[in-house]
Amino acid sequence: MQVNNLANSSSKQRPNFDLNLEGLRGYAALAVGYTHIFGFKNLIDPSYHPANYLDYLLPAHASVLIFFMLSGYVIGLTNPISNFSLENTRLYLIRRAVRLIPIYWIAILFSISVTPGNSLIEIFGNLFLFQGMFVDLIRNNTILWTLNYEFFYYLLFLGVWWLKPKLSFLLLISLTIAIIGWLVPNAPQLLHGYAAGWIFWLIGLGLAWQMQSEKEKSRRIPLLSYIFLLTATDSLSFGRLLLFGFGLKNVNAPIISLADLTLLPICLLLFTAITNRRILKLQSHNLKWIELTCFAIPVIGCLFLFATKRLFDNIFWINSAIFTILAILFWRFKIEANILSRLAGMGRIYYAFYIFHTPVMHLIHNYFPYQGSIWSFIFRSIIWFTLTIGISIFLELVMQPIIKRNLLQKLI
């Protein structure tokens, strides 16, 4: 993908971010929240936790990678390649700071008030997005590691915007760093993680710079099949299975690693299938090959595990097999891609929801009295969801517009 050739294809006006992709972001946020409710044992209810299988039903890890891809896409959409200048760089940094920092700092303060214990160095390090790099994460909000990654990618984007290299060259460099990071466990694993996540971010950026401004008609797609595939591939961890099969283990691998690249095809397929805008150089036959690859990964992985009599050794692999079968069964069942737009409202508040959902769990764990049964777990979960949504709506739809209207205008 040659960046220099993309300037002519970028619209001079900012195209609106379509509601389907906003809905995808909302779904990803809900998937993360749901998985943490059932995955963090005895957090929402200290005296009761339901069956472990429930936390494997939605693709939380893959959802974080979708966040990275959507982030790169939004940055590319709002900052056309031909618009680089020192003034636009200043505006870009101001807009990113105003969008992220106020809600983020409130989340940090809320987190340490719910669960005190972090040192001042850790608190200040997290306030300035150095968590995971120089300081430990806030104790009850460990998902904030992704914000450090995003901060790093926003800075890297400035170099891409200015120098306009081939994105294929950047992808190759990132892949090389990720491969070295996996093969050399003593190498800096944070750099390995940055490189692997950056690949998803760059793909999103490239898609935005390849996006035509004209909307396409809504299509009927096997959306349920694709979502089942996302869950199946997420549960299988095919990349890790493949690398381990060749004796290439890395016990120090970061949260995002080389092994996650087997999730790239399904993330790309889901992204391109639901967007209402046409992407240059991605014709229907290209999408068919991507779709075939998406089915092949979990099918081959599950068949290999079945042939080696290991499929039933791991609940993640059983889950992958079930969702792979569901994906195949539902492939002919096509629905309007626009159905995801119904989650666009969740997509609008996803950021606050994402960074507040775990400290709110700790708040309920620490102070809510009713516990010890399935009913207390359900009741606590309802309160958690209602409170997190309420906080998110206030911060994103009430406070944030006021901050933008006042602070952004003054800074710009």
XYZ file of C-alpha atoms in Angstrom:
412
model
C 0.000 0.000 0.000
C 1.785 3.148 -1.152
C 0.936 6.068 1.085
C 2.073 8.661 -1.437
C -0.543 7.452 -3.880
C -3.351 7.698 -1.379
C -3.570 11.444 -1.148
C -5.619 11.705 -4.292
C -8.094 9.129 -3.019
C -8.633 10.855 0.333
C -11.575 13.145 0.549
C -10.737 16.738 1.329
C -13.709 16.821 3.634
C -13.864 14.603 6.651
C -16.277 11.737 6.000
C -18.596 10.924 8.870
C -17.673 7.885 10.897
C -20.359 5.396 9.961
C -22.747 4.045 12.543
C -21.992 0.392 11.804
C -18.370 0.762 12.879
C -19.482 2.790 15.890
C -21.776 -0.123 16.705
C -18.873 -2.550 16.329
C -16.973 -0.510 18.871
C -19.979 -0.664 21.193
C -20.150 -4.446 20.812
C -16.422 -4.728 21.578
C -16.839 -2.661 24.764
C -19.734 -4.845 25.910
C -17.717 -7.991 25.144
C -14.868 -6.789 27.359
C -17.215 -5.812 30.193
C -19.157 -9.074 30.001
C -15.995 -11.182 30.022
C -14.627 -9.368 33.067
C -17.879 -9.834 34.989
C -17.612 -13.598 34.578
C -13.838 -13.873 34.207
C -12.717 -12.046 37.362
C -13.684 -14.655 39.913
C -15.518 -13.349 42.997
C -14.954 -9.731 42.022
C -18.521 -8.616 41.421
C -19.700 -10.902 44.280
C -17.063 -11.952 46.852
C -19.075 -14.994 47.989
C -20.503 -16.359 44.733
C -19.321 -16.957 41.189
C -21.216 -18.788 38.424
C -19.884 -21.511 36.144
C -16.523 -20.649 34.581
C -17.716 -21.389 31.048
C -19.781 -18.188 30.883
C -16.726 -15.939 30.555
C -15.691 -17.618 27.267
C -18.810 -16.676 25.307
C -17.633 -13.287 23.991
C -14.283 -12.354 22.386
C -12.767 -9.917 24.882
C -9.144 -10.213 23.749
C -10.037 -9.850 20.075
C -12.177 -6.840 21.001
C -9.073 -4.990 22.212
C -7.469 -5.609 18.810
C -10.619 -4.266 17.151
C -10.227 -1.164 19.330
C -6.703 -0.718 17.959
C -7.882 -1.134 14.372
C -10.755 1.303 14.872
C -8.413 3.778 16.543
C -6.060 3.785 13.565
C -9.059 4.105 11.259
C -10.477 7.118 13.110
C -7.099 8.861 13.183
C -6.653 8.285 9.447
C -10.188 9.432 8.707
C -9.848 12.676 10.662
C -6.286 13.415 9.517
C -6.001 12.960 5.731
C -2.513 12.152 4.527
C -2.244 15.322 2.440
C -3.027 17.592 5.417
C 0.243 17.338 7.332
C 1.646 20.645 8.610
C 3.051 21.944 11.872
C -0.233 23.697 12.599
C -2.273 20.556 11.922
C 0.143 18.595 14.116
C -0.524 21.023 16.953
C -4.281 20.710 16.439
C -4.037 16.929 16.299
C -2.220 16.735 19.639
C -4.618 19.174 21.277
C -7.689 17.293 20.049
C -6.301 13.942 21.185
C -5.443 15.347 24.619
C -8.838 16.999 25.089
C -10.629 13.843 23.970
C -8.730 11.424 26.205
C -7.130 13.114 29.199
C -10.035 14.640 31.211
C -12.086 11.417 31.392
C -8.922 9.373 31.865
C -7.749 11.442 34.839
C -11.195 11.197 36.431
C -10.991 7.409 36.001
C -7.583 7.344 37.729
C -8.847 9.420 40.655
C -11.975 7.285 40.929
C -9.903 4.092 40.855
C -7.499 5.101 43.635
C -10.369 6.361 45.796
C -12.140 2.989 45.518
C -9.001 0.917 46.149
C -6.163 2.929 47.774
C -2.665 1.496 47.898
C -0.776 2.676 44.828
C 2.339 4.752 45.485
C 2.523 8.394 44.404
C 5.026 7.452 41.705
C 2.614 4.855 40.340
C -0.284 7.310 40.418
C 1.635 10.051 38.612
C 3.066 7.535 36.167
C -0.439 6.370 35.300
C -1.732 9.940 35.061
C 0.836 10.614 32.342
C 0.265 7.277 30.559
C 3.554 5.612 31.521
C 1.861 2.550 33.052
C 3.411 -0.717 31.993
C 6.414 1.201 30.687
C 7.962 2.727 33.810
C 5.419 2.122 36.592
C 2.913 -0.552 37.571
C -0.741 -0.271 36.662
C -3.385 1.088 39.007
C -4.342 -1.925 41.122
C -8.058 -2.085 40.366
C -7.874 -0.849 36.773
C -5.342 -3.033 35.024
C -7.053 -2.661 31.639
C -5.412 0.775 31.422
C -2.400 -0.892 29.794
C -4.183 -0.340 26.472
C -4.140 3.433 26.987
C -0.351 3.358 27.145
C -0.332 1.518 23.805
C -2.712 4.055 22.277
C -0.589 6.954 23.523
C 2.480 5.396 21.907
C 0.630 4.859 18.606
C -0.650 8.437 18.534
C 2.936 9.662 18.739
C 4.149 7.187 16.104
C 1.421 8.405 13.778
C 3.063 11.835 13.620
C 6.116 10.269 11.978
C 3.930 8.365 9.502
C 1.923 11.508 8.694
C 5.075 13.554 8.166
C 7.360 11.130 6.319
C 4.638 9.249 4.381
C 6.449 5.906 4.109
C 4.895 2.851 2.545
C 2.589 1.275 5.079
C 3.730 -2.122 3.821
C 7.265 -1.190 4.911
C 6.037 -0.210 8.380
C 4.059 -3.431 8.649
C 7.159 -5.426 7.717
C 9.241 -3.663 10.368
C 6.533 -4.258 12.992
C 6.254 -7.922 12.023
C 10.035 -8.326 12.237
C 10.141 -6.794 15.725
C 7.257 -9.027 16.838
C 8.974 -12.148 15.463
C 12.261 -11.281 17.175
C 10.379 -10.527 20.387
C 8.747 -13.943 20.334
C 11.886 -15.875 19.363
C 14.060 -14.083 21.932
C 12.132 -14.131 25.239
C 14.801 -12.026 26.923
C 14.342 -9.228 24.379
C 12.260 -6.201 25.494
C 8.782 -7.713 25.504
C 7.024 -4.357 25.763
C 8.475 -3.472 22.354
C 7.221 -6.837 21.090
C 3.723 -5.950 22.323
C 3.808 -2.466 20.811
C 4.841 -3.903 17.433
C 2.106 -6.567 17.371
C -0.628 -4.087 18.321
C 0.752 -1.490 15.902
C 0.088 -3.891 13.021
C -3.653 -3.767 13.782
C -3.499 0.010 14.252
C -1.702 0.488 10.919
C -4.239 -1.690 9.093
C -7.000 0.570 10.404
C -5.043 3.654 9.317
C -4.494 2.218 5.845
C -8.182 1.377 5.477
C -9.132 4.964 6.340
C -6.740 6.371 3.757
C -8.175 3.931 1.224
C -11.773 4.835 2.051
C -14.000 6.450 -0.545
C -16.270 9.172 0.769
C -19.340 7.928 -1.093
C -21.542 5.648 0.920
C -22.518 2.250 -0.389
C -25.931 0.705 0.018
C -26.360 -1.487 3.056
C -25.466 -5.104 2.315
C -26.751 -8.367 3.689
C -23.876 -10.288 5.243
C -23.500 -13.384 7.465
C -22.879 -11.156 10.467
C -23.693 -13.760 13.112
C -21.352 -16.208 11.392
C -18.544 -13.635 11.449
C -19.090 -12.857 15.148
C -19.063 -16.573 15.935
C -15.808 -16.840 13.960
C -14.340 -13.978 15.983
C -15.164 -15.811 19.218
C -13.913 -19.146 17.856
C -10.587 -17.698 16.737
C -10.188 -15.750 19.959
C -10.745 -18.878 22.081
C -8.499 -21.079 19.951
C -5.355 -18.912 20.179
C -4.242 -20.525 16.926
C -1.061 -18.468 16.710
C 0.093 -19.633 20.121
C -0.940 -23.202 19.285
C 1.065 -23.059 16.051
C 4.158 -21.520 17.620
C 4.106 -23.934 20.548
C 3.675 -26.807 18.086
C 7.019 -25.871 16.528
C 8.637 -25.705 19.946
C 8.714 -21.889 19.919
C 7.502 -21.003 23.403
C 7.740 -17.614 25.031
C 6.634 -17.551 28.651
C 7.418 -13.823 28.825
C 5.177 -12.859 25.890
C 3.219 -9.612 26.416
C -0.574 -9.393 26.413
C -0.532 -8.541 22.703
C 2.027 -10.621 20.840
C 3.017 -12.222 17.557
C 0.563 -15.048 18.312
C -2.349 -12.614 17.980
C -1.773 -12.030 14.274
C -3.986 -15.024 13.491
C -6.846 -12.786 14.663
C -6.035 -10.203 11.995
C -8.030 -11.821 9.121
C -11.308 -12.036 11.062
C -10.907 -8.514 12.474
C -10.269 -7.240 8.943
C -13.203 -9.202 7.504
C -15.642 -7.982 10.131
C -14.425 -4.406 9.737
C -14.650 -4.299 5.939
C -17.919 -6.253 5.748
C -19.917 -3.877 7.922
C -18.622 -0.496 6.801
C -20.986 1.549 4.684
C -18.135 2.918 2.578
C -16.205 1.344 -0.238
C -12.527 0.585 0.298
C -10.247 0.928 -2.705
C -8.292 -2.168 -3.813
C -10.537 -4.451 -1.734
C -12.798 -6.031 -4.341
C -15.308 -8.789 -3.646
C -12.902 -11.578 -4.657
C -10.329 -10.281 -2.153
C -12.926 -10.403 0.594
C -13.798 -13.985 -0.384
C -10.181 -15.022 0.143
C -10.125 -13.226 3.494
C -13.370 -14.967 4.440
C -11.954 -18.362 3.447
C -8.872 -17.719 5.581
C -11.069 -16.756 8.525
C -12.895 -20.084 8.362
C -9.728 -22.085 7.695
C -7.918 -20.916 10.840
C -10.324 -22.314 13.479
C -11.317 -25.322 11.342
C -7.700 -26.433 10.843
C -6.852 -25.703 14.463
C -9.798 -27.688 15.858
C -9.230 -30.600 13.467
C -5.573 -30.730 14.506
C -6.519 -30.769 18.183
C -9.145 -33.446 17.553
C -6.683 -35.592 15.573
C -4.124 -35.358 18.377
C -6.829 -36.146 20.986
C -6.357 -32.802 22.752
C -9.509 -30.936 21.772
C -11.302 -31.738 25.039
C -8.310 -30.970 27.254
C -8.972 -27.242 27.334
C -12.286 -25.435 27.747
C -11.058 -22.686 25.400
C -10.566 -25.247 22.634
C -13.980 -26.799 23.249
C -15.468 -23.312 23.057
C -13.634 -22.691 19.779
C -14.998 -25.908 18.276
C -18.568 -25.023 19.275
C -18.390 -21.525 17.826
C -16.667 -22.758 14.662
C -19.578 -25.131 14.056
C -22.046 -22.315 14.728
C -20.177 -20.064 12.285
C -20.444 -22.688 9.545
C -24.136 -23.346 10.265
C -25.038 -19.642 10.217
C -22.958 -18.707 7.157
C -25.979 -18.756 4.837
C -28.055 -16.726 7.275
C -27.501 -13.165 6.078
C -28.794 -10.008 7.719
C -28.432 -6.298 7.105
C -25.003 -5.018 8.122
C -26.763 -1.916 9.439
C -28.116 -3.914 12.377
C -24.877 -3.137 14.213
C -25.764 0.554 14.091
C -28.219 -0.186 16.914
C -25.200 -0.387 19.197
C -23.863 2.977 17.999
C -25.112 4.598 21.214
C -22.868 2.248 23.167
C -20.068 3.074 20.763
C -20.406 6.762 21.636
C -19.727 6.090 25.322
C -17.356 3.126 24.912
C -14.249 4.988 26.125
C -15.645 5.935 29.533
C -17.322 2.533 29.861
C -14.042 0.788 29.123
C -11.897 2.656 31.648
C -14.535 2.766 34.410
C -16.014 -0.729 34.281
C -13.399 -2.487 36.454
C -13.136 0.129 39.250
C -16.939 0.124 39.456
C -16.737 -3.661 39.937
C -14.340 -3.081 42.821
C -16.663 -0.435 44.254
C -19.544 -2.924 44.330
C -17.262 -5.657 45.672
C -16.126 -3.470 48.563
C -19.326 -1.742 49.619
C -22.457 -3.517 48.385
C -23.841 -5.684 51.221
C -26.001 -8.340 49.516
C -23.856 -11.342 48.465
C -23.486 -15.112 48.313
C -26.113 -16.356 45.835
C -26.968 -16.360 42.163
C -29.542 -13.651 42.847
C -27.006 -11.410 44.565
C -24.632 -11.945 41.624
C -27.358 -10.960 39.130
C -28.426 -7.987 41.241
C -24.838 -6.774 41.670
C -24.231 -7.188 37.925
C -27.315 -5.101 37.098
C -26.173 -2.378 39.493
C -22.662 -2.526 38.018
C -23.952 -2.168 34.464
C -26.423 0.609 35.339
C -23.860 2.582 37.317
C -21.123 2.191 34.683
C -23.472 3.190 31.875
C -24.720 6.166 33.898
C -21.183 7.394 34.615
C -20.243 6.897 30.958
C -23.270 8.801 29.650
C -22.576 11.720 31.968
C -18.873 11.904 31.130
C -19.171 11.342 27.370
C -22.436 13.078 26.513
C -22.672 15.811 29.149
C -19.213 16.691 30.471
C -17.103 16.021 27.380
C -19.079 18.362 25.043
C -18.715 21.148 27.631
C -14.958 20.555 27.797
C -14.696 20.534 24.004
C -16.770 23.666 23.662
C -14.750 25.638 26.198
C -11.264 24.180 26.499
C -10.770 23.144 22.882
C -11.774 26.518 21.498
C -9.385 28.297 23.850
C -6.468 26.041 23.000
C -7.072 26.196 19.272
